[in-house]
Amino acid sequence: MSRARDLAALGGSERFRIYLPADFNAVGNGSTDDSTAMQNVINALNTDGGGILELGDKTYRIDTSLTIYANITIRNGTLDFSNQTSTGGGQTPSDNSVGLFLASGISTSQADINATVNRGNHQVTVVSTTNLAANDVIYLRDPNVNFGDGVDDTTAKKSEYAVIRSIDSSTQFTLQAAAEDTYTSSTGVVDVMTPNENVVIENLRLIGNDNSTNKTTAINLQSTRNAIVRNVRTEKWQNRGLRVAESINARVEGCEFLEHDNTGLGYGVTFTDGCYGCVVDNCNFIFCKHGVSIGGGDLVSRGTKVSRCSFRGSVQQAIDAHQGTCDDIITENYIAAGDHAGLSSGQNGIDYRGGSCVISNNMIDRSYDTAITVFSAKGPNREKFAVITGNTIKNIRTGGRGIICNYQDSNGNQVRSLIISNNAMMEMNGDFEFGIEVHANTSTISNLVISGNTIDETDTFGIYLHRSNSKNIQFFTINNNVLKLAGGTALEIGVGSNFGTIVGNSIYGVNSGDTAMDIDGGDITVDGNQTHNVATGIDTSGGSNITSGDNG
């Protein structure tokens, strides 16, 4: 009798059954192909309702993809896929390019929306509730409306995760939480998700075949709820270490992702196709072309948190968020590009292209063109916000930039709150172009605060506000910043920057051609600012209704 059967006989929970590969004739010597035996033990766990696959700190050679299931924990050992013959794709087991694969659980178009669901509504009217039930996990979706506008080629459609509180009639149900977007009666649909629960992968080493032609992926989890990937090391999987799709509350903790640097695209972790409330915490990313990527796919992701991670040698972005995401938190990460041979111009430390976000207390060091970019294009039909605070930026390459916020929303949604505060930019590799740039491209920006930042050695603009397409920056304050110039202008306030205050800033020049402020906006109060060693103090000749107070 196996150990699993012994525990069951003692009345143990099915979730705590422990299965050993040796019971299914796995050898575990690192050279014998244990693929069939390992799949058999996983299948047995699934048949018996789940449990623990205990690898016992052995190394198992696995030459094919392994399909895993809900309610299964895999732990404590090495799975060596280096002899796997990949055929491409990286998202299904049939192409043999995945290590551990968890199958999908979404049934699409289970009901058609029959009356417009407005943002904030709890009730949803459909043609029929026959295929729906209370507590169902669903996606509200409009397959004909893009979430993005093609700026970064996203295919995400307007969608959101929800839970049904009650079935009220044959044509109506109530959501547990109000709808976050609007769905029309002509195109809106309801998808039902059967989530794979209680998947745990921990204390594993997964070795790939280093195939640079096909898209190999170590772990592919799809349609999960409360999945945990903990203390896992993935190496030599050219496309992805971990792909999470259509999942809720997935947690990735204490993992290490090495050498995911495919010549096309390589990722440590990706959250795509409608992930909600997922977390990456305390992980290490080394030589990944992208460390963490959020969004993309056909469904919108929301509420991802990336925290306390280390990114070293990223070739492109350490953290990038596509248009198909919003409401994310990026905090307390260390990002260093170093001198990786693949690093080229146009790469950013954090590249956020989603909706609203908080980016705080990160350290970004060495060789990126721009440390933090918030490039928000078309998102959900509501106003956006961004908070960028407490970040340390140093050793950016010559001609690089510190923080850029470039808003171009083809829906015309306004940015209702943008706060850039208490960031430190210093020790640059030569002079850098802009410290902080805010660009109202196709979206009006209201309620802008730039406060308490220190910016060392800019050669063009320290803080730069400007617009395109007749969009304005309005209701702003720039206060208590310290700027040291290596040339150029400390504060460049362009046309269309209106109704603002510029107060209490300290500006230090080093060249005879330096300018403290060039103000071309309107209805602005300038008071209590100190300028030192600049050729031109405060130039308001291009502005209108400028009120100057006691500036030194």
Coordinates of C-alpha atoms in Angstrom, one line a residue:
M1 CA 0.0 0.0 0.0
S2 CA 1.4 3.4 -1.0
R3 CA 1.9 6.2 1.6
A4 CA -1.1 8.0 0.1
R5 CA -3.4 5.1 0.7
D6 CA -2.1 4.8 4.3
L7 CA -3.0 8.5 5.0
A8 CA -6.4 8.0 3.5
A9 CA -7.0 5.0 5.6
L10 CA -6.2 7.0 8.7
G11 CA -8.9 9.5 7.7
G12 CA -6.7 12.2 6.3
S13 CA -8.1 14.8 4.0
E14 CA -7.9 14.1 0.3
R15 CA -6.0 17.4 -0.2
F16 CA -3.2 16.0 2.1
R17 CA -2.8 12.6 0.4
I18 CA 0.9 12.2 -0.4
Y19 CA 1.9 10.3 -3.5
L20 CA 5.5 9.3 -4.2
P21 CA 6.7 8.9 -7.8
A22 CA 8.4 5.6 -6.9
D23 CA 5.0 4.1 -6.3
F24 CA 4.4 4.6 -10.1
N25 CA 7.8 3.3 -11.2
A26 CA 9.6 6.6 -11.5
V27 CA 13.4 6.1 -11.0
G28 CA 14.5 9.7 -10.2
N29 CA 18.2 9.2 -11.1
G30 CA 18.3 12.2 -13.5
S31 CA 19.1 10.1 -16.6
T32 CA 16.1 7.7 -17.0
D33 CA 13.0 9.3 -18.7
D34 CA 10.3 9.4 -16.0
S35 CA 7.7 11.2 -18.2
T36 CA 5.1 8.4 -18.3
A37 CA 5.5 7.5 -14.6
M38 CA 5.2 11.2 -13.5
Q39 CA 2.1 11.8 -15.6
N40 CA 0.6 8.6 -14.2
V41 CA 1.1 9.7 -10.6
I42 CA -0.4 13.1 -11.4
N43 CA -3.4 11.4 -13.1
A44 CA -3.9 9.3 -10.0
L45 CA -3.9 12.3 -7.8
N46 CA -6.5 13.9 -10.0
T47 CA -8.7 10.8 -10.0
D48 CA -8.5 10.6 -6.2
G49 CA -9.5 14.2 -5.7
G50 CA -6.1 15.8 -5.3
G51 CA -3.2 15.7 -2.9
I52 CA 0.6 16.2 -2.7
L53 CA 3.1 14.9 -5.2
E54 CA 6.3 14.6 -3.1
L55 CA 9.5 14.4 -5.3
G56 CA 11.8 13.8 -2.3
D57 CA 14.6 16.0 -3.4
K58 CA 15.4 13.8 -6.4
T59 CA 16.0 14.8 -10.1
Y60 CA 13.6 13.4 -12.6
R61 CA 14.3 13.5 -16.3
I62 CA 11.1 14.5 -18.1
D63 CA 11.0 14.5 -21.9
T64 CA 7.4 15.5 -22.5
S65 CA 5.0 18.1 -21.2
L66 CA 3.2 17.2 -18.0
T67 CA -0.5 18.1 -17.6
I68 CA -1.5 19.0 -14.0
Y69 CA -4.9 19.6 -12.4
A70 CA -6.7 21.4 -9.6
N71 CA -6.2 20.5 -5.9
I72 CA -2.6 19.2 -6.5
T73 CA 0.6 20.3 -4.9
I74 CA 3.9 19.4 -6.5
R75 CA 7.0 20.0 -4.3
N76 CA 10.6 19.3 -3.3
G77 CA 12.7 18.3 -6.3
T78 CA 14.0 18.9 -9.8
L79 CA 12.3 18.3 -13.1
D80 CA 14.8 18.2 -15.9
F81 CA 13.2 19.0 -19.3
S82 CA 16.5 19.6 -21.0
N83 CA 16.0 16.6 -23.3
Q84 CA 12.5 17.7 -24.3
T85 CA 12.0 18.0 -28.1
S86 CA 10.1 21.2 -28.5
T87 CA 7.9 22.0 -31.6
G88 CA 6.9 25.6 -30.7
G89 CA 4.1 27.5 -29.2
G90 CA 4.7 27.4 -25.5
Q91 CA 1.0 27.4 -24.5
T92 CA -0.3 23.9 -25.0
P93 CA 1.1 20.5 -24.0
S94 CA 0.6 19.1 -27.6
D95 CA 3.5 21.2 -28.9
N96 CA 5.8 19.7 -26.2
S97 CA 7.2 23.2 -25.3
V98 CA 5.7 23.4 -21.8
G99 CA 7.0 21.9 -18.6
L100 CA 3.9 21.9 -16.3
F101 CA 0.6 22.7 -18.0
L102 CA -2.8 23.4 -16.4
A103 CA -5.7 23.3 -18.7
S104 CA -8.3 26.0 -19.4
G105 CA -11.6 26.3 -17.6
I106 CA -13.6 29.0 -19.4
S107 CA -16.9 28.4 -21.2
T108 CA -17.4 31.4 -23.5
S109 CA -20.7 33.1 -24.4
Q110 CA -23.0 31.3 -21.9
A111 CA -25.4 34.2 -22.0
D112 CA -26.0 37.3 -24.2
I113 CA -26.5 40.6 -22.5
N114 CA -30.0 41.9 -23.3
A115 CA -29.9 45.4 -21.7
T116 CA -27.0 47.8 -21.3
V117 CA -25.1 47.3 -18.1
N118 CA -23.7 50.7 -16.9
R119 CA -20.7 51.1 -14.8
G120 CA -21.8 50.9 -11.1
N121 CA -24.8 48.6 -11.8
H122 CA -25.3 45.3 -9.9
Q123 CA -28.1 43.9 -12.0
V124 CA -27.4 42.3 -15.4
T125 CA -30.2 41.4 -17.8
V126 CA -29.5 38.6 -20.3
V127 CA -31.5 36.7 -22.9
S128 CA -31.5 33.6 -20.5
T129 CA -29.9 32.7 -17.2
T130 CA -30.3 28.9 -18.0
N131 CA -26.5 28.3 -18.0
L132 CA -25.8 30.5 -15.0
A133 CA -26.0 29.9 -11.2
A134 CA -25.3 31.8 -8.0
N135 CA -21.6 32.0 -7.1
D136 CA -20.5 31.4 -10.7
V137 CA -17.3 33.1 -11.5
I138 CA -17.8 35.0 -14.8
Y139 CA -16.3 37.5 -17.2
L140 CA -18.5 40.3 -18.5
R141 CA -17.1 40.9 -22.0
D142 CA -17.7 42.9 -25.2
P143 CA -15.8 41.1 -28.0
N144 CA -16.3 44.0 -30.4
V145 CA -14.8 46.8 -28.3
N146 CA -11.0 47.1 -27.9
F147 CA -9.6 47.9 -24.6
G148 CA -6.4 49.2 -26.3
D149 CA -6.1 51.3 -29.5
G150 CA -3.3 49.4 -31.1
V151 CA -0.4 51.5 -29.8
D152 CA 1.3 48.4 -28.5
D153 CA -0.7 45.9 -30.6
T154 CA -2.9 44.6 -27.7
T155 CA -5.9 42.5 -28.6
A156 CA -7.6 42.9 -25.3
K157 CA -11.3 43.5 -25.4
K158 CA -13.4 45.3 -22.9
S159 CA -14.0 42.8 -20.1
E160 CA -14.0 42.2 -16.3
Y161 CA -14.1 39.4 -13.8
A162 CA -17.2 39.2 -11.5
V163 CA -19.1 36.8 -9.3
I164 CA -22.9 36.2 -9.5
R165 CA -24.6 36.9 -6.1
S166 CA -28.0 35.6 -7.1
I167 CA -30.2 34.5 -10.0
D168 CA -33.2 36.8 -9.8
S169 CA -35.3 35.5 -12.7
S170 CA -35.0 33.7 -16.0
T171 CA -33.5 36.8 -17.5
Q172 CA -31.7 38.7 -14.7
F173 CA -28.9 38.1 -12.1
T174 CA -27.2 40.3 -9.5
L175 CA -23.4 40.8 -9.2
Q176 CA -21.6 40.7 -5.9
A177 CA -19.8 43.9 -6.8
A178 CA -20.9 46.6 -9.2
A179 CA -19.7 46.5 -12.8
E180 CA -16.5 48.5 -13.4
D181 CA -17.3 49.3 -17.1
T182 CA -20.3 49.5 -19.4
Y183 CA -21.6 46.7 -21.7
T184 CA -24.1 47.2 -24.4
S185 CA -27.1 45.0 -25.2
S186 CA -26.0 44.6 -28.8
T187 CA -22.6 43.0 -28.2
G188 CA -22.1 42.1 -24.5
V189 CA -21.8 38.5 -23.4
V190 CA -21.2 36.5 -20.2
D191 CA -18.5 33.9 -20.0
V192 CA -18.5 31.3 -17.2
M193 CA -15.2 30.3 -15.6
T194 CA -14.7 27.0 -13.8
P195 CA -11.5 27.8 -11.9
N196 CA -8.9 25.3 -11.1
E197 CA -8.6 25.7 -7.3
N198 CA -5.7 25.0 -4.9
V199 CA -2.8 24.5 -7.3
V200 CA 0.5 24.7 -5.4
I201 CA 4.0 24.4 -7.0
E202 CA 6.8 24.8 -4.5
N203 CA 10.4 24.1 -3.9
L204 CA 11.0 23.0 -7.4
R205 CA 13.8 23.5 -9.9
L206 CA 12.6 23.3 -13.6
I207 CA 15.3 23.0 -16.2
G208 CA 14.5 23.8 -19.9
N209 CA 16.1 22.8 -23.1
D210 CA 17.4 26.3 -24.0
N211 CA 15.6 26.1 -27.3
S212 CA 15.9 29.6 -28.9
T213 CA 13.7 28.7 -31.9
N214 CA 10.5 27.5 -30.2
K215 CA 8.6 29.3 -27.4
T216 CA 9.4 27.1 -24.4
T217 CA 7.5 27.8 -21.1
A218 CA 8.3 26.2 -17.7
I219 CA 4.9 26.6 -16.1
N220 CA 1.6 27.5 -17.8
L221 CA -1.3 28.0 -15.4
Q222 CA -4.7 28.8 -17.0
S223 CA -8.0 29.5 -15.3
T224 CA -6.9 29.2 -11.7
R225 CA -8.0 30.6 -8.4
N226 CA -5.7 31.0 -5.4
A227 CA -2.8 29.3 -7.2
I228 CA 0.6 29.5 -5.5
V229 CA 4.1 29.2 -7.1
R230 CA 6.6 29.4 -4.3
N231 CA 10.4 29.0 -4.1
V232 CA 10.6 27.8 -7.7
R233 CA 13.7 28.2 -9.9
T234 CA 13.2 28.1 -13.7
E235 CA 16.2 28.2 -16.0
K236 CA 16.9 28.0 -19.8
W237 CA 13.2 28.3 -20.8
Q238 CA 13.6 30.8 -23.7
N239 CA 10.1 32.1 -23.8
R240 CA 8.7 32.2 -20.3
G241 CA 9.4 31.0 -16.8
L242 CA 5.7 31.3 -15.7
R243 CA 2.6 32.1 -17.7
V244 CA -0.6 32.8 -15.8
A245 CA -3.8 33.5 -17.8
E246 CA -7.5 34.0 -16.9
S247 CA -6.7 33.6 -13.2
I248 CA -7.7 35.1 -9.9
N249 CA -5.5 35.8 -6.8
A250 CA -2.4 33.9 -8.1
R251 CA 0.6 34.4 -5.9
V252 CA 4.3 34.0 -7.0
E253 CA 6.6 34.2 -4.1
G254 CA 10.3 33.7 -3.5
C255 CA 11.1 32.4 -7.0
E256 CA 14.1 32.8 -9.3
F257 CA 13.8 33.2 -13.0
L258 CA 17.0 32.8 -15.0
E259 CA 17.9 33.4 -18.7
H260 CA 14.5 33.9 -20.3
D261 CA 16.0 36.0 -23.1
N262 CA 14.6 34.6 -26.4
T263 CA 15.8 36.7 -29.4
G264 CA 12.1 37.5 -30.0
L265 CA 10.4 37.8 -26.6
G266 CA 11.4 36.3 -23.3
Y267 CA 9.7 36.7 -20.0
G268 CA 10.2 35.7 -16.4
V269 CA 6.5 36.0 -15.4
T270 CA 3.5 37.0 -17.5
F271 CA -0.1 37.7 -16.3
T272 CA -2.4 37.9 -19.3
D273 CA -6.0 37.3 -20.5
G274 CA -8.0 38.6 -17.6
C275 CA -5.9 38.1 -14.4
Y276 CA -7.2 39.7 -11.3
G277 CA -5.6 40.4 -7.9
C278 CA -2.3 38.6 -8.7
V279 CA 0.9 39.1 -6.9
V280 CA 4.6 38.7 -7.6
D281 CA 6.7 39.2 -4.4
N282 CA 10.3 38.7 -3.3
C283 CA 11.4 37.1 -6.6
N284 CA 14.7 37.3 -8.5
F285 CA 14.9 37.9 -12.2
I286 CA 18.3 37.5 -14.0
F287 CA 18.9 38.1 -17.7
C288 CA 15.2 38.0 -18.6
K289 CA 14.3 40.0 -21.7
H290 CA 11.3 41.2 -19.7
G291 CA 11.1 40.4 -16.0
V292 CA 7.3 40.7 -15.3
S293 CA 4.8 41.5 -18.0
I294 CA 1.2 42.4 -17.2
G295 CA -1.8 42.5 -19.5
G296 CA -2.3 41.6 -23.2
G297 CA -4.4 38.8 -24.6
D298 CA -8.1 39.0 -25.1
L299 CA -9.3 39.9 -21.6
V300 CA -8.5 42.8 -19.4
S301 CA -6.3 42.2 -16.3
R302 CA -6.7 44.3 -13.1
G303 CA -5.1 44.8 -9.7
T304 CA -1.7 43.1 -10.2
K305 CA 1.0 43.9 -7.6
V306 CA 4.8 43.5 -8.2
S307 CA 6.8 44.0 -5.0
R308 CA 10.2 43.5 -3.4
C309 CA 11.7 41.9 -6.5
S310 CA 15.2 42.1 -8.0
F311 CA 15.7 42.5 -11.7
R312 CA 19.3 42.3 -13.0
G313 CA 20.4 42.3 -16.6
S314 CA 17.0 42.8 -18.2
V315 CA 17.4 43.4 -22.0
Q316 CA 14.3 45.4 -22.5
Q317 CA 11.8 46.3 -19.7
A318 CA 12.2 44.9 -16.2
I319 CA 8.5 45.5 -15.7
D320 CA 6.1 46.2 -18.5
A321 CA 2.3 46.6 -18.4
H322 CA 0.3 46.5 -21.6
Q323 CA -2.9 48.4 -22.4
G324 CA -4.9 45.4 -21.3
T325 CA -4.4 46.1 -17.7
C326 CA -5.2 48.8 -15.0
D327 CA -5.2 49.5 -11.3
D328 CA -1.8 48.0 -10.6
I329 CA 0.8 48.5 -7.9
I330 CA 4.6 48.4 -8.5
T331 CA 6.6 48.9 -5.3
E332 CA 9.9 48.3 -3.6
N333 CA 11.7 46.7 -6.5
Y334 CA 15.4 46.9 -7.4
I335 CA 16.0 47.2 -11.1
A336 CA 19.5 47.2 -12.7
A337 CA 20.2 46.8 -16.4
G338 CA 23.9 46.6 -16.0
D339 CA 26.0 46.1 -19.1
H340 CA 24.0 43.3 -20.7
A341 CA 25.1 42.9 -24.3
G342 CA 21.5 42.9 -25.6
L343 CA 20.5 46.2 -24.1
S344 CA 19.8 48.8 -26.8
S345 CA 18.3 52.3 -26.9
G346 CA 14.7 52.8 -26.2
Q347 CA 14.4 50.5 -23.2
N348 CA 12.8 51.4 -19.9
G349 CA 13.1 50.1 -16.4
I350 CA 9.3 50.3 -15.7
D351 CA 7.1 50.7 -18.8
Y352 CA 3.4 51.1 -17.8
R353 CA 0.9 51.4 -20.7
G354 CA -2.2 50.4 -18.8
G355 CA -4.9 52.5 -17.0
S356 CA -4.4 53.7 -13.4
C357 CA -1.3 52.7 -11.3
V358 CA 0.8 53.3 -8.3
I359 CA 4.6 53.1 -8.8
S360 CA 6.5 53.7 -5.5
N361 CA 9.7 53.2 -3.7
N362 CA 11.6 51.4 -6.5
M363 CA 15.3 51.8 -7.2
I364 CA 16.3 51.9 -10.8
D365 CA 20.0 51.8 -11.6
R366 CA 22.2 51.8 -14.7
S367 CA 21.9 52.1 -18.4
Y368 CA 18.2 52.5 -19.2
D369 CA 16.9 55.2 -21.6
T370 CA 14.0 56.0 -19.3
A371 CA 13.7 54.8 -15.8
I372 CA 9.8 55.1 -15.5
T373 CA 7.4 55.5 -18.4
V374 CA 3.7 55.9 -17.9
F375 CA 2.4 55.8 -21.4
S376 CA -1.3 55.5 -20.9
A377 CA -3.4 55.0 -24.1
K378 CA -7.0 53.8 -24.5
G379 CA -8.3 52.2 -21.3
P380 CA -11.6 51.6 -19.6
N381 CA -14.3 54.3 -20.0
R382 CA -13.4 56.2 -16.9
E383 CA -10.9 58.7 -15.7
K384 CA -7.3 57.6 -14.9
F385 CA -4.9 58.3 -12.1
A386 CA -1.2 57.7 -11.4
V387 CA 0.9 58.0 -8.3
I388 CA 4.7 57.9 -8.9
T389 CA 6.4 58.5 -5.6
G390 CA 9.5 57.7 -3.5
N391 CA 11.6 56.2 -6.4
T392 CA 15.4 56.4 -6.6
I393 CA 16.8 56.7 -10.2
K394 CA 20.5 56.8 -10.8
N395 CA 23.1 56.1 -13.5
I396 CA 20.7 56.4 -16.4
R397 CA 22.6 56.5 -19.7
T398 CA 23.6 59.8 -21.2
G399 CA 20.7 61.5 -22.9
G400 CA 18.2 59.3 -20.9
R401 CA 15.2 60.5 -18.9
G402 CA 14.0 60.0 -15.4
I403 CA 10.1 59.9 -15.5
I404 CA 7.8 60.3 -18.5
C405 CA 4.0 60.5 -18.4
N406 CA 2.6 60.6 -21.9
Y407 CA -1.1 60.4 -22.0
Q408 CA -2.9 59.6 -25.3
D409 CA -6.3 58.1 -24.8
S410 CA -8.3 57.8 -28.0
N411 CA -11.4 57.5 -25.9
G412 CA -10.8 61.1 -24.7
N413 CA -10.8 60.1 -21.0
Q414 CA -9.2 62.7 -18.8
V415 CA -6.4 62.0 -16.3
R416 CA -8.0 63.1 -13.1
S417 CA -5.1 62.9 -10.8
L418 CA -1.3 62.6 -11.4
I419 CA 1.1 62.8 -8.5
I420 CA 4.9 62.7 -9.0
S421 CA 6.5 63.2 -5.6
N422 CA 9.6 62.6 -3.5
N423 CA 11.6 60.9 -6.3
A424 CA 15.4 61.2 -6.3
M425 CA 17.4 61.3 -9.6
M426 CA 21.1 61.4 -9.2
E427 CA 24.6 60.1 -10.1
M428 CA 23.8 60.0 -13.8
N429 CA 26.2 58.6 -16.4
G430 CA 26.8 62.1 -17.8
D431 CA 24.0 64.6 -18.3
F432 CA 20.5 63.3 -19.0
E433 CA 17.8 65.0 -21.1
F434 CA 14.7 65.3 -18.9
G435 CA 14.1 64.7 -15.2
I436 CA 10.3 64.7 -15.3
E437 CA 8.2 65.1 -18.5
V438 CA 4.4 65.3 -18.5
H439 CA 2.8 65.3 -21.9
A440 CA -0.9 65.8 -22.5
N441 CA -1.0 64.2 -25.9
T442 CA -4.6 63.2 -26.7
S443 CA -5.9 63.4 -23.1
T444 CA -6.4 66.4 -20.8
I445 CA -4.5 66.1 -17.6
S446 CA -6.2 67.7 -14.5
N447 CA -5.0 67.9 -10.9
L448 CA -1.2 67.5 -11.4
V449 CA 1.2 67.6 -8.4
I450 CA 5.0 67.6 -8.8
S451 CA 6.4 67.9 -5.4
G452 CA 9.5 67.2 -3.3
N453 CA 11.7 65.7 -6.1
T454 CA 15.4 66.1 -6.4
I455 CA 16.8 66.1 -9.9
D456 CA 20.6 66.3 -10.5
E457 CA 22.3 67.4 -13.8
T458 CA 19.7 67.7 -16.6
D459 CA 21.0 69.2 -19.8
T460 CA 17.6 70.1 -21.5
F461 CA 14.7 70.3 -19.0
G462 CA 14.5 69.4 -15.4
I463 CA 10.7 69.5 -15.3
Y464 CA 8.9 69.7 -18.7
L465 CA 5.1 70.2 -19.2
H466 CA 3.8 70.3 -22.7
R467 CA 0.8 69.3 -24.9
S468 CA -0.2 68.1 -28.4
N469 CA -3.6 68.1 -30.2
S470 CA -4.8 71.1 -28.2
K471 CA -5.1 69.1 -25.0
N472 CA -4.3 70.9 -21.8
I473 CA -2.6 70.4 -18.4
Q474 CA -4.7 72.2 -15.9
F475 CA -4.9 72.7 -12.2
F476 CA -1.3 71.9 -11.3
T477 CA 1.2 72.7 -8.6
I478 CA 5.0 72.4 -8.8
N479 CA 6.5 72.9 -5.4
N480 CA 9.5 72.2 -3.2
N481 CA 11.6 70.5 -5.8
V482 CA 15.4 70.8 -6.0
L483 CA 16.9 70.9 -9.5
K484 CA 20.6 71.1 -10.5
L485 CA 21.3 72.0 -14.1
A486 CA 24.1 70.9 -16.4
G487 CA 22.6 73.1 -19.1
G488 CA 19.1 74.0 -20.4
T489 CA 16.1 75.0 -18.4
A490 CA 15.0 73.8 -15.0
L491 CA 11.3 74.3 -15.4
E492 CA 9.8 74.4 -18.9
I493 CA 6.1 75.1 -18.7
G494 CA 4.6 74.9 -22.2
V495 CA 1.5 76.4 -23.8
G496 CA -1.7 74.8 -22.6
S497 CA -0.4 74.4 -19.0
N498 CA -2.9 76.6 -17.2
F499 CA -4.2 77.4 -13.7
G500 CA -1.2 76.4 -11.6
T501 CA 1.2 77.4 -8.8
I502 CA 5.0 77.1 -8.9
V503 CA 6.1 77.6 -5.3
G504 CA 9.2 77.0 -3.2
N505 CA 11.5 75.3 -5.7
S506 CA 15.3 75.6 -5.5
I507 CA 17.3 75.8 -8.8
Y508 CA 21.0 75.6 -9.2
G509 CA 22.8 76.4 -12.5
V510 CA 26.3 75.6 -13.6
N511 CA 26.5 77.1 -17.1
S512 CA 26.2 80.7 -18.3
G513 CA 23.3 79.7 -20.6
D514 CA 21.1 78.1 -17.9
T515 CA 17.5 79.2 -17.4
A516 CA 15.6 78.8 -14.2
M517 CA 12.1 78.9 -15.7
D518 CA 10.4 79.4 -19.0
I519 CA 6.7 79.8 -18.5
D520 CA 4.4 79.9 -21.6
G521 CA 1.2 78.8 -19.9
G522 CA -1.5 80.9 -18.4
D523 CA -3.1 81.9 -15.0
I524 CA 0.0 80.7 -13.0
T525 CA 1.3 82.0 -9.7
V526 CA 5.1 81.9 -9.2
D527 CA 6.3 82.6 -5.7
G528 CA 9.0 81.7 -3.2
N529 CA 11.4 80.1 -5.6
Q530 CA 15.1 80.4 -5.2
T531 CA 17.5 80.5 -8.2
H532 CA 21.3 80.3 -8.1
N533 CA 24.0 80.9 -10.8
V534 CA 21.6 81.0 -13.8
A535 CA 21.8 83.4 -16.7
T536 CA 18.1 83.8 -17.0
G537 CA 15.9 83.7 -13.9
I538 CA 12.1 83.4 -14.6
D539 CA 11.0 84.1 -18.2
T540 CA 7.2 84.7 -18.4
S541 CA 7.2 86.6 -21.7
G542 CA 5.4 83.7 -23.5
G543 CA 2.8 83.3 -20.8
S544 CA -0.4 85.1 -19.8
N545 CA -1.8 86.2 -16.5
I546 CA 1.4 85.2 -14.6
T547 CA 1.5 86.4 -11.0
S548 CA 5.1 86.7 -9.7
G549 CA 5.7 86.9 -6.0
D550 CA 8.9 87.0 -4.0
N551 CA 11.3 84.9 -6.0
G552 CA 15.1 85.0 -5.2

